Each structure stands twice: as C-alpha cells, then as structure tokens.
Coordinates of C-alpha atoms in Angstrom, one line a residue:
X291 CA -7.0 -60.0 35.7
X292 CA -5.9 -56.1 35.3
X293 CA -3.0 -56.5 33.6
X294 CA -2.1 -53.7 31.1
X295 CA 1.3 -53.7 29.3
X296 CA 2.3 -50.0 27.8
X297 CA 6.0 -49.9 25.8
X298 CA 8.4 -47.3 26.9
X299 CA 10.8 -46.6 23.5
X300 CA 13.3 -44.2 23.1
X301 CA 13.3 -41.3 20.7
X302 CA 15.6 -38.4 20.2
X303 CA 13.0 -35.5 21.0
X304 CA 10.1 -35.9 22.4
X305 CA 8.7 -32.9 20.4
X306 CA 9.5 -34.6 17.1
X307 CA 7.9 -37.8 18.0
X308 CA 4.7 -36.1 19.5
X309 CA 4.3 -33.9 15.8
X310 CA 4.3 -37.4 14.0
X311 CA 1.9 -39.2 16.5
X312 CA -0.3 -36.4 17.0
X313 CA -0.8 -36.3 12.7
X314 CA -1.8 -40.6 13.4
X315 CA -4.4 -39.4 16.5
X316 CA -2.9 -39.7 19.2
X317 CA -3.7 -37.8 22.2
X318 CA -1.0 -36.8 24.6
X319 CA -1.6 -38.4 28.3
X320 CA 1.7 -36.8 29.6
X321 CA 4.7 -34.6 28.8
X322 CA 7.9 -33.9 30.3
X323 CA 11.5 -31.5 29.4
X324 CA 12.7 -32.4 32.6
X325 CA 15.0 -33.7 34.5
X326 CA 14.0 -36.5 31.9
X327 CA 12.3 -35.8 29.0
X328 CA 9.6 -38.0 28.6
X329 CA 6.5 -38.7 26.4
X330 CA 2.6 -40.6 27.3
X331 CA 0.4 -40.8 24.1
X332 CA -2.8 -42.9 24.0
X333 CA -4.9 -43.5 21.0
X334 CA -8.2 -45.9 21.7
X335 CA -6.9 -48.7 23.5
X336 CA -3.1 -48.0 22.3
X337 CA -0.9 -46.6 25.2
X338 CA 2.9 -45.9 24.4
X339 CA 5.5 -43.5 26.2
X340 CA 8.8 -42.5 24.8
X341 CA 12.0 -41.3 26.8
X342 CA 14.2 -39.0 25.5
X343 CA 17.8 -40.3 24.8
X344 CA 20.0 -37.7 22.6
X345 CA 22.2 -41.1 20.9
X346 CA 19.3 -43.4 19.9
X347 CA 20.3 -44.4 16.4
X348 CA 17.6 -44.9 14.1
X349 CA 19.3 -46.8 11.6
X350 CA 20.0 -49.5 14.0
X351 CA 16.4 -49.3 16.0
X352 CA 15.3 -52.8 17.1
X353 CA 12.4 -52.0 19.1
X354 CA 9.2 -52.9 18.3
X355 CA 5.9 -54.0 19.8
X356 CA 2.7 -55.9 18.4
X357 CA -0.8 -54.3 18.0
X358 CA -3.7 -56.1 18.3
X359 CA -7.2 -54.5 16.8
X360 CA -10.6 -55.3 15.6
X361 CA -10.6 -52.9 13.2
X362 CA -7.3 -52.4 11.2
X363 CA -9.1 -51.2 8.0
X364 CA -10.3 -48.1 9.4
X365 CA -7.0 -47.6 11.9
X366 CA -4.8 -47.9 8.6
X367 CA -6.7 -45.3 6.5
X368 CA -6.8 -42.9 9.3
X369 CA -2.9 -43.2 9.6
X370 CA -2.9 -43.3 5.9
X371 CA -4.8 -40.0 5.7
X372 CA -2.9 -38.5 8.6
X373 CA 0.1 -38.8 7.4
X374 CA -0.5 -37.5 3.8
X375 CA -2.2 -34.2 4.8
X376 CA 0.6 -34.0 7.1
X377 CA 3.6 -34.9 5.3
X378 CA 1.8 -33.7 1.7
X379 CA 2.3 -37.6 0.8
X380 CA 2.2 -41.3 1.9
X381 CA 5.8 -42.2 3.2
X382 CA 6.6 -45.6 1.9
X383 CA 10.5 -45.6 2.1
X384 CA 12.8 -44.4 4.8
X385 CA 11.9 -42.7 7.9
X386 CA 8.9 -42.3 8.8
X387 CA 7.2 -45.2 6.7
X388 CA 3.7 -46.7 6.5
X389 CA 3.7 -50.2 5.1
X390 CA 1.1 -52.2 3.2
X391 CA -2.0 -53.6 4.3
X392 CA -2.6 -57.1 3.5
X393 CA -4.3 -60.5 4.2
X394 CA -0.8 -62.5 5.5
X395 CA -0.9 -66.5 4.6
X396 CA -0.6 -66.9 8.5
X397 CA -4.1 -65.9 9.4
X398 CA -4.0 -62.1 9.9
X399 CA -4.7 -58.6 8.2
X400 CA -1.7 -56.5 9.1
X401 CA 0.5 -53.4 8.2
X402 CA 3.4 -51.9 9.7
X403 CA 4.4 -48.4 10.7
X404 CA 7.7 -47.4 11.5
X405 CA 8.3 -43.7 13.3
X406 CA 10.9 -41.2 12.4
X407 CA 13.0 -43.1 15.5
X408 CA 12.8 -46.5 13.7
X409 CA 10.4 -47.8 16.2
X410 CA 7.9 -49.8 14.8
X411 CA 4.6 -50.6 15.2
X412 CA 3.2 -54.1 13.8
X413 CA -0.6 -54.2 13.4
X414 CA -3.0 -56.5 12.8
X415 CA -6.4 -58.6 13.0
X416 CA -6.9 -61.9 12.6
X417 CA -8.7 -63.1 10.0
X418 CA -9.5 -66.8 10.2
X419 CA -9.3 -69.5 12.6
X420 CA -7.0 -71.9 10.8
X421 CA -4.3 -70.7 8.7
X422 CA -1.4 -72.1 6.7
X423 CA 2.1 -70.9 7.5
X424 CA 3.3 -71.0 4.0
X425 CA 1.2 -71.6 0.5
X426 CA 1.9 -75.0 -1.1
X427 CA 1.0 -73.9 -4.5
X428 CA 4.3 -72.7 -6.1
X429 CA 3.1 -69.0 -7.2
X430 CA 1.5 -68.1 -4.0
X431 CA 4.8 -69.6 -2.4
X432 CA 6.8 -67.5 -4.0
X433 CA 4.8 -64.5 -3.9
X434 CA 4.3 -65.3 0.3
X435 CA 7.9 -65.7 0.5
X436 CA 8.8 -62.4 -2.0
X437 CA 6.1 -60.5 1.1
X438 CA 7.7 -62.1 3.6
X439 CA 11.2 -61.0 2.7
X440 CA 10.6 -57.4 1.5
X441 CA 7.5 -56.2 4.4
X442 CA 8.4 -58.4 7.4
X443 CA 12.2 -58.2 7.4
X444 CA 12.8 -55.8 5.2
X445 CA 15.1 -57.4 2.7
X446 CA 14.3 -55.9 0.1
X447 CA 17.0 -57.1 -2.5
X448 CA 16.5 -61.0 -1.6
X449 CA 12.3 -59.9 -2.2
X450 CA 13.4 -58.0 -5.5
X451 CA 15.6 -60.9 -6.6
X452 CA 12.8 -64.0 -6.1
X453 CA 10.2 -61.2 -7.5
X454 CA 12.7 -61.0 -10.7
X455 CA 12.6 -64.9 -11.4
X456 CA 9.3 -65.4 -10.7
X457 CA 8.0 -62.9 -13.5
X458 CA 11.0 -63.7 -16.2
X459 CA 10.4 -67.6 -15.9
X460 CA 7.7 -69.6 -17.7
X461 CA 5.6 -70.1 -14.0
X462 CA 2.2 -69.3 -15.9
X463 CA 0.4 -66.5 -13.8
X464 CA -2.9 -65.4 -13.5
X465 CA -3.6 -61.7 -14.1
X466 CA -4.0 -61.2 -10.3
X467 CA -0.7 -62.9 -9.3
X468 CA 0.7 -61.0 -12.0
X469 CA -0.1 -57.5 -10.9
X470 CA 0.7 -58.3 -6.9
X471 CA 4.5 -59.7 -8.1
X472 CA 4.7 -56.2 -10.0
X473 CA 3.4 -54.0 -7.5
X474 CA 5.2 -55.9 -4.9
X475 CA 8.3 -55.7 -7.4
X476 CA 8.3 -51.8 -7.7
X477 CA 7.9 -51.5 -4.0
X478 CA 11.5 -53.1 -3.5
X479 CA 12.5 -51.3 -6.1
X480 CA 11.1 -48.0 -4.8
X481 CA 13.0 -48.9 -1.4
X482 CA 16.3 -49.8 -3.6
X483 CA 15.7 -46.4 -5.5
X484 CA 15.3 -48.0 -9.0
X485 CA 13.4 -45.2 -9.7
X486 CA 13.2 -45.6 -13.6
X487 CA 12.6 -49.6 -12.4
X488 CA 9.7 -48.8 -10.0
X489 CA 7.9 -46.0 -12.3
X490 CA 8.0 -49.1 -14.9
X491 CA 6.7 -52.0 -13.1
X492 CA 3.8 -49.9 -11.6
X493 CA 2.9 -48.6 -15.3
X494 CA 2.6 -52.5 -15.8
X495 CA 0.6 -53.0 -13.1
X496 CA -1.7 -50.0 -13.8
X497 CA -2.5 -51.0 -17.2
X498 CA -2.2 -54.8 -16.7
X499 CA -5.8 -56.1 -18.1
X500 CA -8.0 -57.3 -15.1
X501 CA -11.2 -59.3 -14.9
X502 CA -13.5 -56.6 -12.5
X503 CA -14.1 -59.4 -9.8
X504 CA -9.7 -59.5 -9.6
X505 CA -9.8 -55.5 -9.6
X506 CA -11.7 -55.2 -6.6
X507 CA -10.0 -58.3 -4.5
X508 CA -6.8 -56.5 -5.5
X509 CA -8.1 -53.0 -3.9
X510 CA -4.8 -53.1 -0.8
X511 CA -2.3 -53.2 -4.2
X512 CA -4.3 -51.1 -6.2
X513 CA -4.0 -48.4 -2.8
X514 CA -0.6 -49.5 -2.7
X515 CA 0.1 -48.7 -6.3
X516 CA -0.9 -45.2 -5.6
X517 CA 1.4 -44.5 -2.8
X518 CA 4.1 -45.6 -4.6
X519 CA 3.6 -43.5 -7.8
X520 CA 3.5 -40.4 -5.3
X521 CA 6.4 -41.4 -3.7
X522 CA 8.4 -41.6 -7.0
X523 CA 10.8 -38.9 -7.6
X524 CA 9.1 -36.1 -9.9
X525 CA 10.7 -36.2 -13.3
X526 CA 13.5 -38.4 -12.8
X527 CA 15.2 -40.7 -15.1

C-alpha cells in the first residue's frame, strides 16, 4: 500500500511559521502569497503544510497530529539546539514551547512541541513491547499521574497540586523520585509563573544528593532542569 497522510494546519502567516520550522530543519517543499497563502515543509520523513487563515486563535488551537520516529533522541536535541541558537534559549512556557523528553509508563519515549500557532506536534518511539497504562506502586502512580496532568493535558495546577502532596506527606521517597517530583514541580510552577517557587524547587533538585548510577538515569530531568533555570526570569523576586 502507498498511502501517505500529510496534515494541513492553519497558521496566521506563513512567513512566521516557516522562520520557526526552518530553525527545527525543515526544508520548504512549497510556498505560496496567493490567492491562498499556503505553506509545504518536509523534514526526513515528516511532511506538513500550513494554510494561511488571518483569525486562527492560538489560545484556543486544538490541532494536533502524532509523530512516529526511530530516533527521537537525536530529533529532540536537534529541535532543542535549534530553537535555542534561534530564540537565544529553550522555550518551555507559552508560545512556541518544546516539552520534555521522557520514558511514558505506557510504553513510549516522547516529547511535545507546540508552534507559535498552538499546533502541536506529539513525538515519540516506542520503547517496549508490553507496557502498563498506569504504575501500581503509589509513588510512581502519583508521579505518572502528576506527568500525565501537567505534559499531556496541560493542567498544570491539578499537576502542581498532586506534586504539592506528594512531597509535603510522609510517602517515603527515594532520591530519584524525589528530584523528578521537584523538577516536575518547578515546571508547573514555571508555566504558573511562580517564579520565586520554580527558581526554589530547581535549587532543590540541583543540590539534592544523588547516588551516580540515579544521576545518569535522571539525564532527561537533569536537561530539563537546565531549560527551566534559563527560562526563569533574570533577577526576579
């Protein structure tokens, strides 16, 4: 079968949404002003095209399509790395936003991008066979749930409330569930601009005392960590 499916999404300019796709690697396929503007880009084996509609609302953008890869490590850094040389930093909040990259509980590696039209991108690559929708061991519940709140549908005061118990109650927590509750904790609060809150809970989380082996398993928080710190507000209170 020859089947290929290629999402048309709408944007306000086409010229805006080519400057942020080009800084990700895109290449342009095709490009049109008139009578209807209209956008191609391709990148690998990613194909998307954009018409131009002056009243799309970001704020209320639904769209959204599902990208399947083998190799999302390498396709995250190089949107990672585009995006801060061309935006001077790693957008975590707002529009345009890169989300994390992490190993989900139901069997894939994923992160999400979202454009400066609220379109976003959901990418991912499975990473085991058999996989358990959610974590029957209460921490990892909690913290699956906190994820699955804050990253997937983006509430991210129900995440920062669960996130809140979880570290104030007596649940006893190993140094590795400890430091992905508080990064995942100054994320929210990063997007709920507790910026006194989120420069706090990552301090914790940066000096939070690690075994090495936990260090290096927590290397998509740790890369988290530092996207958030350069996200935070210079100097404020």
């Amino acid at each position: 079968m020859g089947e290929t499916t290629i999402p048309i999404f709408p944007c306000r300019s086409i010229d805006m949404t080519w400057e942020f796709y080009r800084a990700l690697g895109f290449e342009r396929v095709s490009w049109q002003t008139r009578p209807n503007p209209h956008l191609a880009i391709r990148r690998g084996g990613m194909e998307l095209q954009f018409y131009g509609w002056k009243r799309h609302d970001p704020a209320t953008s639904m769209h959204m399509c599902y990208v399947l890869t083998a190799d999302v490590d390498p396709l995250y850094e190089a949107f990672r790395d585009g995006l801060k040389e061309a935006l001077g930093r790693v957008p975590t909040r707002g529009l345009p936003r890169l989300g994390v990259l992490k190993d989900m509980s139901y069997g894939v590696r994923q992160f999400l991008l979202t454009d400066p039209d609220g379109i976003q991108l959901r990418i991912g690559q499975p990473i085991s066979g058999e996989s358990e929708a959610v974590p029957k061991e209460a921490v990892a519940r909690t913290l699956h749930m906190a994820a699955l709140l804050g990253y997937s549908k983006e509430d991210h005061r129900a995440a920062a409330r669960i996130l809140d118990h979880l570290l104030a109650s007596d649940e006893p927590l190993t140094p590795s569930e400890r430091v992905k509750a508080l990064v995942l904790r100054a994320d929210m609060a990063l997007h709920l601009e507790e910026w006194a809150r989120a420069r706090a809970l990552a301090g914790e989380a940066r000096s939070h005392p690690l075994p090495a082996p936990d260090r290096a398993v927590l290397r998509d928080e740790f890369r988290r960590l530092d996207d958030l710190e350069a996200a935070l507000p210079p100097h404020h209170p």
